[in-house]
PDB file of C-alpha atoms in Angstrom:
ATOM      1  CA  MET A1459      61.323 136.218 124.211  1.00 92.00           C
ATOM      2  CA  ARG A1460      59.583 134.645 122.002  1.00 95.00           C
ATOM      3  CA  LYS A1461      61.603 131.357 120.466  1.00 97.00           C
ATOM      4  CA  VAL A1462      64.026 129.915 123.466  1.00 97.00           C
ATOM      5  CA  ALA A1463      67.093 127.185 122.701  1.00 97.00           C
ATOM      6  CA  ILE A1464      68.349 125.715 125.762  1.00 97.00           C
ATOM      7  CA  VAL A1465      71.733 123.916 125.485  1.00 96.00           C
ATOM      8  CA  GLY A1466      73.926 122.352 128.110  1.00 95.00           C
ATOM      9  CA  CYS A1467      75.137 119.119 129.449  1.00 94.00           C
ATOM     10  CA  GLY A1468      73.115 116.289 130.154  1.00 90.00           C
ATOM     11  CA  GLY A1469      72.058 116.787 134.060  1.00 89.00           C
ATOM     12  CA  SER A1470      72.535 120.470 133.755  1.00 94.00           C
ATOM     13  CA  GLY A1471      68.351 121.068 134.511  1.00 92.00           C
ATOM     14  CA  LYS A1472      67.501 121.840 130.841  1.00 93.00           C
ATOM     15  CA  SER A1473      64.339 119.976 130.686  1.00 90.00           C
ATOM     16  CA  HIS A1474      63.060 121.829 134.292  1.00 92.00           C
ATOM     17  CA  VAL A1475      64.382 125.301 132.842  1.00 97.00           C
ATOM     18  CA  ALA A1476      62.199 124.657 129.718  1.00 96.00           C
ATOM     19  CA  ARG A1477      58.942 123.504 131.478  1.00 93.00           C
ATOM     20  CA  GLU A1478      59.592 126.310 133.525  1.00 96.00           C
ATOM     21  CA  LEU A1479      59.529 128.973 131.109  1.00 97.00           C
ATOM     22  CA  GLY A1480      57.511 127.536 129.047  1.00 97.00           C
ATOM     23  CA  ARG A1481      55.174 127.776 131.663  1.00 96.00           C
ATOM     24  CA  ILE A1482      55.943 131.768 132.650  1.00 97.00           C
ATOM     25  CA  LEU A1483      56.023 132.469 128.464  1.00 97.00           C
ATOM     26  CA  ASP A1484      53.167 130.588 127.603  1.00 96.00           C
ATOM     27  CA  ALA A1485      54.933 128.840 125.127  1.00 97.00           C
ATOM     28  CA  PRO A1486      54.843 125.314 123.334  1.00 97.00           C
ATOM     29  CA  VAL A1487      58.141 123.406 125.259  1.00 96.00           C
ATOM     30  CA  THR A1488      59.437 120.495 123.159  1.00 93.00           C
ATOM     31  CA  HIS A1489      62.357 117.825 124.848  1.00 90.00           C
ATOM     32  CA  LEU A1490      64.305 116.965 122.388  1.00 90.00           C
ATOM     33  CA  ASP A1491      64.952 113.388 123.663  1.00 84.00           C
ATOM     34  CA  ALA A1492      61.305 112.928 123.014  1.00 82.00           C
ATOM     35  CA  ALA A1493      61.544 113.297 119.592  1.00 84.00           C
ATOM     36  CA  PHE A1494      64.820 111.752 118.955  1.00 83.00           C
ATOM     37  CA  TYR A1495      64.375 108.799 120.645  1.00 75.00           C
ATOM     38  CA  ASP A1496      61.198 106.300 120.434  1.00 70.00           C
ATOM     39  CA  ASP A1497      60.237 103.899 123.468  1.00 69.00           C
ATOM     40  CA  GLU A1498      62.765 101.375 122.742  1.00 68.00           C
ATOM     41  CA  TRP A1499      65.753 103.942 121.909  1.00 68.00           C
ATOM     42  CA  ASN A1500      65.898 103.762 118.958  1.00 75.00           C
ATOM     43  CA  ALA A1501      67.530 107.084 117.686  1.00 79.00           C
ATOM     44  CA  LEU A1502      65.358 109.146 114.600  1.00 83.00           C
ATOM     45  CA  PRO A1503      67.855 109.054 111.235  1.00 88.00           C
ATOM     46  CA  THR A1504      69.507 112.738 111.279  1.00 89.00           C
ATOM     47  CA  ASP A1505      67.725 113.678 108.168  1.00 92.00           C
ATOM     48  CA  LYS A1506      64.299 113.295 109.455  1.00 92.00           C
ATOM     49  CA  PHE A1507      65.912 114.482 113.341  1.00 90.00           C
ATOM     50  CA  THR A1508      66.939 117.736 111.541  1.00 93.00           C
ATOM     51  CA  ASP A1509      63.304 118.261 109.708  1.00 94.00           C
ATOM     52  CA  VAL A1510      61.427 117.859 112.721  1.00 93.00           C
ATOM     53  CA  GLN A1511      63.115 120.652 114.409  1.00 94.00           C
ATOM     54  CA  ARG A1512      62.729 122.725 111.170  1.00 96.00           C
ATOM     55  CA  GLU A1513      58.965 122.144 111.684  1.00 96.00           C
ATOM     56  CA  LEU A1514      59.696 123.165 115.334  1.00 96.00           C
ATOM     57  CA  VAL A1515      61.537 126.511 115.195  1.00 96.00           C
ATOM     58  CA  SER A1516      59.082 127.351 111.969  1.00 97.00           C
ATOM     59  CA  GLN A1517      55.778 128.004 115.219  1.00 97.00           C
ATOM     60  CA  PRO A1518      55.889 131.574 115.888  1.00 97.00           C
ATOM     61  CA  ARG A1519      56.355 130.853 120.084  1.00 97.00           C
ATOM     62  CA  TRP A1520      58.436 127.949 121.605  1.00 98.00           C
ATOM     63  CA  VAL A1521      60.929 126.593 123.997  1.00 98.00           C
ATOM     64  CA  ILE A1522      63.044 123.681 122.694  1.00 97.00           C
ATOM     65  CA  ASP A1523      65.754 121.741 125.415  1.00 95.00           C
ATOM     66  CA  GLY A1524      68.234 119.770 123.842  1.00 92.00           C
ATOM     67  CA  ASN A1525      72.090 120.059 123.148  1.00 88.00           C
ATOM     68  CA  TYR A1526      72.332 117.577 119.846  1.00 89.00           C
ATOM     69  CA  ASN A1527      75.102 119.678 119.032  1.00 91.00           C
ATOM     70  CA  SER A1528      74.578 118.073 115.029  1.00 91.00           C
ATOM     71  CA  THR A1529      71.031 120.011 114.340  1.00 94.00           C
ATOM     72  CA  LEU A1530      72.092 122.784 116.780  1.00 94.00           C
ATOM     73  CA  GLN A1531      72.199 125.742 113.980  1.00 94.00           C
ATOM     74  CA  VAL A1532      68.685 124.560 112.880  1.00 96.00           C
ATOM     75  CA  ARG A1533      67.752 125.970 116.191  1.00 96.00           C
ATOM     76  CA  LEU A1534      70.608 128.555 117.257  1.00 96.00           C
ATOM     77  CA  GLU A1535      69.079 130.454 113.519  1.00 95.00           C
ATOM     78  CA  ALA A1536      65.670 130.237 114.259  1.00 96.00           C
ATOM     79  CA  CYS A1537      65.565 131.372 118.058  1.00 96.00           C
ATOM     80  CA  ASP A1538      65.871 134.863 119.815  1.00 95.00           C
ATOM     81  CA  THR A1539      67.245 133.846 122.823  1.00 96.00           C
ATOM     82  CA  VAL A1540      69.886 130.558 123.807  1.00 97.00           C
ATOM     83  CA  VAL A1541      69.840 129.700 127.638  1.00 97.00           C
ATOM     84  CA  LEU A1542      73.084 127.880 127.925  1.00 96.00           C
ATOM     85  CA  MET A1543      72.894 125.725 130.755  1.00 97.00           C
ATOM     86  CA  ASP A1544      76.574 125.986 132.050  1.00 96.00           C
ATOM     87  CA  VAL A1545      76.783 124.432 135.396  1.00 96.00           C
ATOM     88  CA  SER A1546      80.314 122.238 136.409  1.00 96.00           C
ATOM     89  CA  THR A1547      80.936 118.905 135.594  1.00 95.00           C
ATOM     90  CA  VAL A1548      80.369 117.978 139.216  1.00 96.00           C
ATOM     91  CA  ALA A1549      76.794 119.424 139.050  1.00 94.00           C
ATOM     92  CA  ALA A1550      75.883 117.580 135.904  1.00 92.00           C
ATOM     93  CA  LEU A1551      76.842 114.275 137.292  1.00 92.00           C
ATOM     94  CA  TYR A1552      74.826 115.027 140.630  1.00 87.00           C
ATOM     95  CA  GLY A1553      71.985 115.581 138.132  1.00 87.00           C
ATOM     96  CA  ILE A1554      72.097 112.839 136.474  1.00 83.00           C
ATOM     97  CA  PHE A1555      72.421 110.393 139.265  1.00 83.00           C
ATOM     98  CA  SER A1556      69.394 112.411 141.241  1.00 79.00           C
ATOM     99  CA  ARG A1557      66.942 112.315 138.108  1.00 73.00           C
ATOM    100  CA  GLN A1558      67.479 108.660 138.252  1.00 68.00           C
ATOM    101  CA  LEU A1559      66.919 108.375 141.841  1.00 72.00           C
ATOM    102  CA  ARG A1560      64.052 110.912 141.527  1.00 67.00           C
ATOM    103  CA  HIS A1561      62.342 109.360 138.327  1.00 59.00           C
ATOM    104  CA  GLY A1562      63.817 106.153 137.664  1.00 57.00           C
ATOM    105  CA  ALA A1563      64.796 104.836 134.095  1.00 61.00           C
ATOM    106  CA  GLY A1564      62.995 105.019 131.079  1.00 52.00           C
ATOM    107  CA  HIS A1565      61.096 108.202 129.510  1.00 49.00           C
ATOM    108  CA  LYS A1566      58.689 110.215 131.924  1.00 50.00           C
ATOM    109  CA  GLY A1567      56.751 112.140 129.492  1.00 54.00           C
ATOM    110  CA  ILE A1568      58.428 115.817 131.825  1.00 49.00           C
ATOM    111  CA  GLY A1569      61.083 115.485 129.533  1.00 49.00           C
ATOM    112  CA  VAL A1570      63.063 112.924 131.584  1.00 47.00           C
ATOM    113  CA  HIS A1571      64.557 110.537 129.417  1.00 56.00           C
ATOM    114  CA  ASN A1572      66.694 108.526 131.872  1.00 61.00           C
ATOM    115  CA  ARG A1573      69.238 106.102 130.688  1.00 67.00           C
ATOM    116  CA  ILE A1574      72.820 105.677 132.658  1.00 72.00           C
ATOM    117  CA  HIS A1575      75.309 103.828 131.038  1.00 77.00           C
ATOM    118  CA  TRP A1576      79.106 104.589 130.771  1.00 85.00           C
ATOM    119  CA  GLY A1577      78.512 106.078 127.667  1.00 83.00           C
ATOM    120  CA  VAL A1578      76.259 109.022 129.043  1.00 84.00           C
ATOM    121  CA  ILE A1579      78.685 108.963 132.283  1.00 89.00           C
ATOM    122  CA  LYS A1580      81.907 109.881 129.940  1.00 94.00           C
ATOM    123  CA  TYR A1581      79.831 111.897 127.866  1.00 89.00           C
ATOM    124  CA  VAL A1582      78.757 114.506 131.322  1.00 92.00           C
ATOM    125  CA  ALA A1583      82.227 114.065 132.759  1.00 95.00           C
ATOM    126  CA  THR A1584      84.057 115.169 129.254  1.00 96.00           C
ATOM    127  CA  TYR A1585      81.203 117.830 128.272  1.00 93.00           C
ATOM    128  CA  ARG A1586      83.142 121.055 129.632  1.00 95.00           C
ATOM    129  CA  ARG A1587      86.294 119.730 127.905  1.00 96.00           C
ATOM    130  CA  LYS A1588      85.233 118.330 124.576  1.00 96.00           C
ATOM    131  CA  MET A1589      81.570 119.493 123.911  1.00 94.00           C
ATOM    132  CA  ARG A1590      81.372 122.899 125.500  1.00 95.00           C
ATOM    133  CA  PRO A1591      83.546 124.333 123.162  1.00 96.00           C
ATOM    134  CA  ARG A1592      82.203 123.118 119.816  1.00 95.00           C
ATOM    135  CA  VAL A1593      78.375 124.362 121.568  1.00 94.00           C
ATOM    136  CA  MET A1594      80.217 127.518 122.277  1.00 93.00           C
ATOM    137  CA  ALA A1595      81.200 128.441 118.989  1.00 93.00           C
ATOM    138  CA  LYS A1596      78.155 127.436 117.460  1.00 93.00           C
ATOM    139  CA  ILE A1597      76.303 129.840 119.811  1.00 93.00           C
ATOM    140  CA  GLU A1598      78.744 132.950 118.832  1.00 91.00           C
ATOM    141  CA  GLU A1599      78.441 132.062 115.340  1.00 91.00           C
ATOM    142  CA  PHE A1600      74.778 131.342 115.290  1.00 85.00           C
ATOM    143  CA  GLY A1601      72.798 132.518 118.283  1.00 68.00           C
ATOM    144  CA  ALA A1602      70.866 135.240 119.385  1.00 73.00           C
ATOM    145  CA  GLY A1603      70.852 136.862 123.029  1.00 84.00           C
ATOM    146  CA  VAL A1604      72.862 134.417 125.308  1.00 93.00           C
ATOM    147  CA  VAL A1605      71.330 133.976 128.793  1.00 96.00           C
ATOM    148  CA  LEU A1606      73.991 132.044 130.621  1.00 95.00           C
ATOM    149  CA  LEU A1607      73.160 130.120 133.838  1.00 97.00           C
ATOM    150  CA  ALA A1608      75.832 128.276 136.044  1.00 96.00           C
ATOM    151  CA  ASN A1609      74.460 127.097 138.919  1.00 95.00           C
ATOM    152  CA  ARG A1610      71.077 126.300 140.227  1.00 90.00           C
ATOM    153  CA  ARG A1611      70.363 129.191 142.469  1.00 95.00           C
ATOM    154  CA  GLN A1612      71.078 131.556 139.787  1.00 97.00           C
ATOM    155  CA  THR A1613      68.948 129.556 137.380  1.00 97.00           C
ATOM    156  CA  LEU A1614      65.773 130.085 139.833  1.00 96.00           C
ATOM    157  CA  ARG A1615      66.611 133.973 140.072  1.00 97.00           C
ATOM    158  CA  TRP A1616      66.852 133.828 136.495  1.00 98.00           C
ATOM    159  CA  LEU A1617      63.215 132.526 136.017  1.00 97.00           C
ATOM    160  CA  ARG A1618      61.996 134.440 139.142  1.00 97.00           C
ATOM    161  CA  LYS A1619      62.787 137.619 136.852  1.00 97.00           C
ATOM    162  CA  VAL A1620      61.636 136.528 133.771  1.00 97.00           C
ATOM    163  CA  ALA A1621      57.934 135.766 135.243  1.00 97.00           C
ATOM    164  CA  ALA A1622      58.449 139.232 137.136  1.00 96.00           C
ATOM    165  CA  GLU A1623      58.888 140.654 133.645  1.00 95.00           C
ATOM    166  CA  GLN A1624      56.252 138.940 131.944  1.00 91.00           C
ATOM    167  CA  SER A1625      53.008 139.661 134.372  1.00 82.00           C
TER     168      SER A1625
END
């Protein structure tokens, strides 16, 4: 495992897994929210965002977390492992609200970009029905090996297993 793309719904634990996996694999971690948004929540134009990702995936080792379906192909074509954080809708909603309570709003420098509004809640609430099938289709078309993590307990076990294999 040298190039890992972590995808899934907001609140699913992508950033946490990315930080832990980066530490375990001794690989640089990129949280795509940090690349996509500036400090005032302005989005990077799609062509520039794509270029940033092409540069990131050209490196020999990396862990990148973020969905961004419009540019997912860039990461999927370059990775050797896809980690799909496939938690329930209730778990993802709990994740975004508990993250807000723990970290507050704004950019935190650890992959935490909090800004809860109706659009975010709606996206998370409808992710499994609307976005997940699109993400799965791209993973099937372009992805390498897939690790599907459906809950926090399974995620912790998998991270421990990866850590043991690396030592």
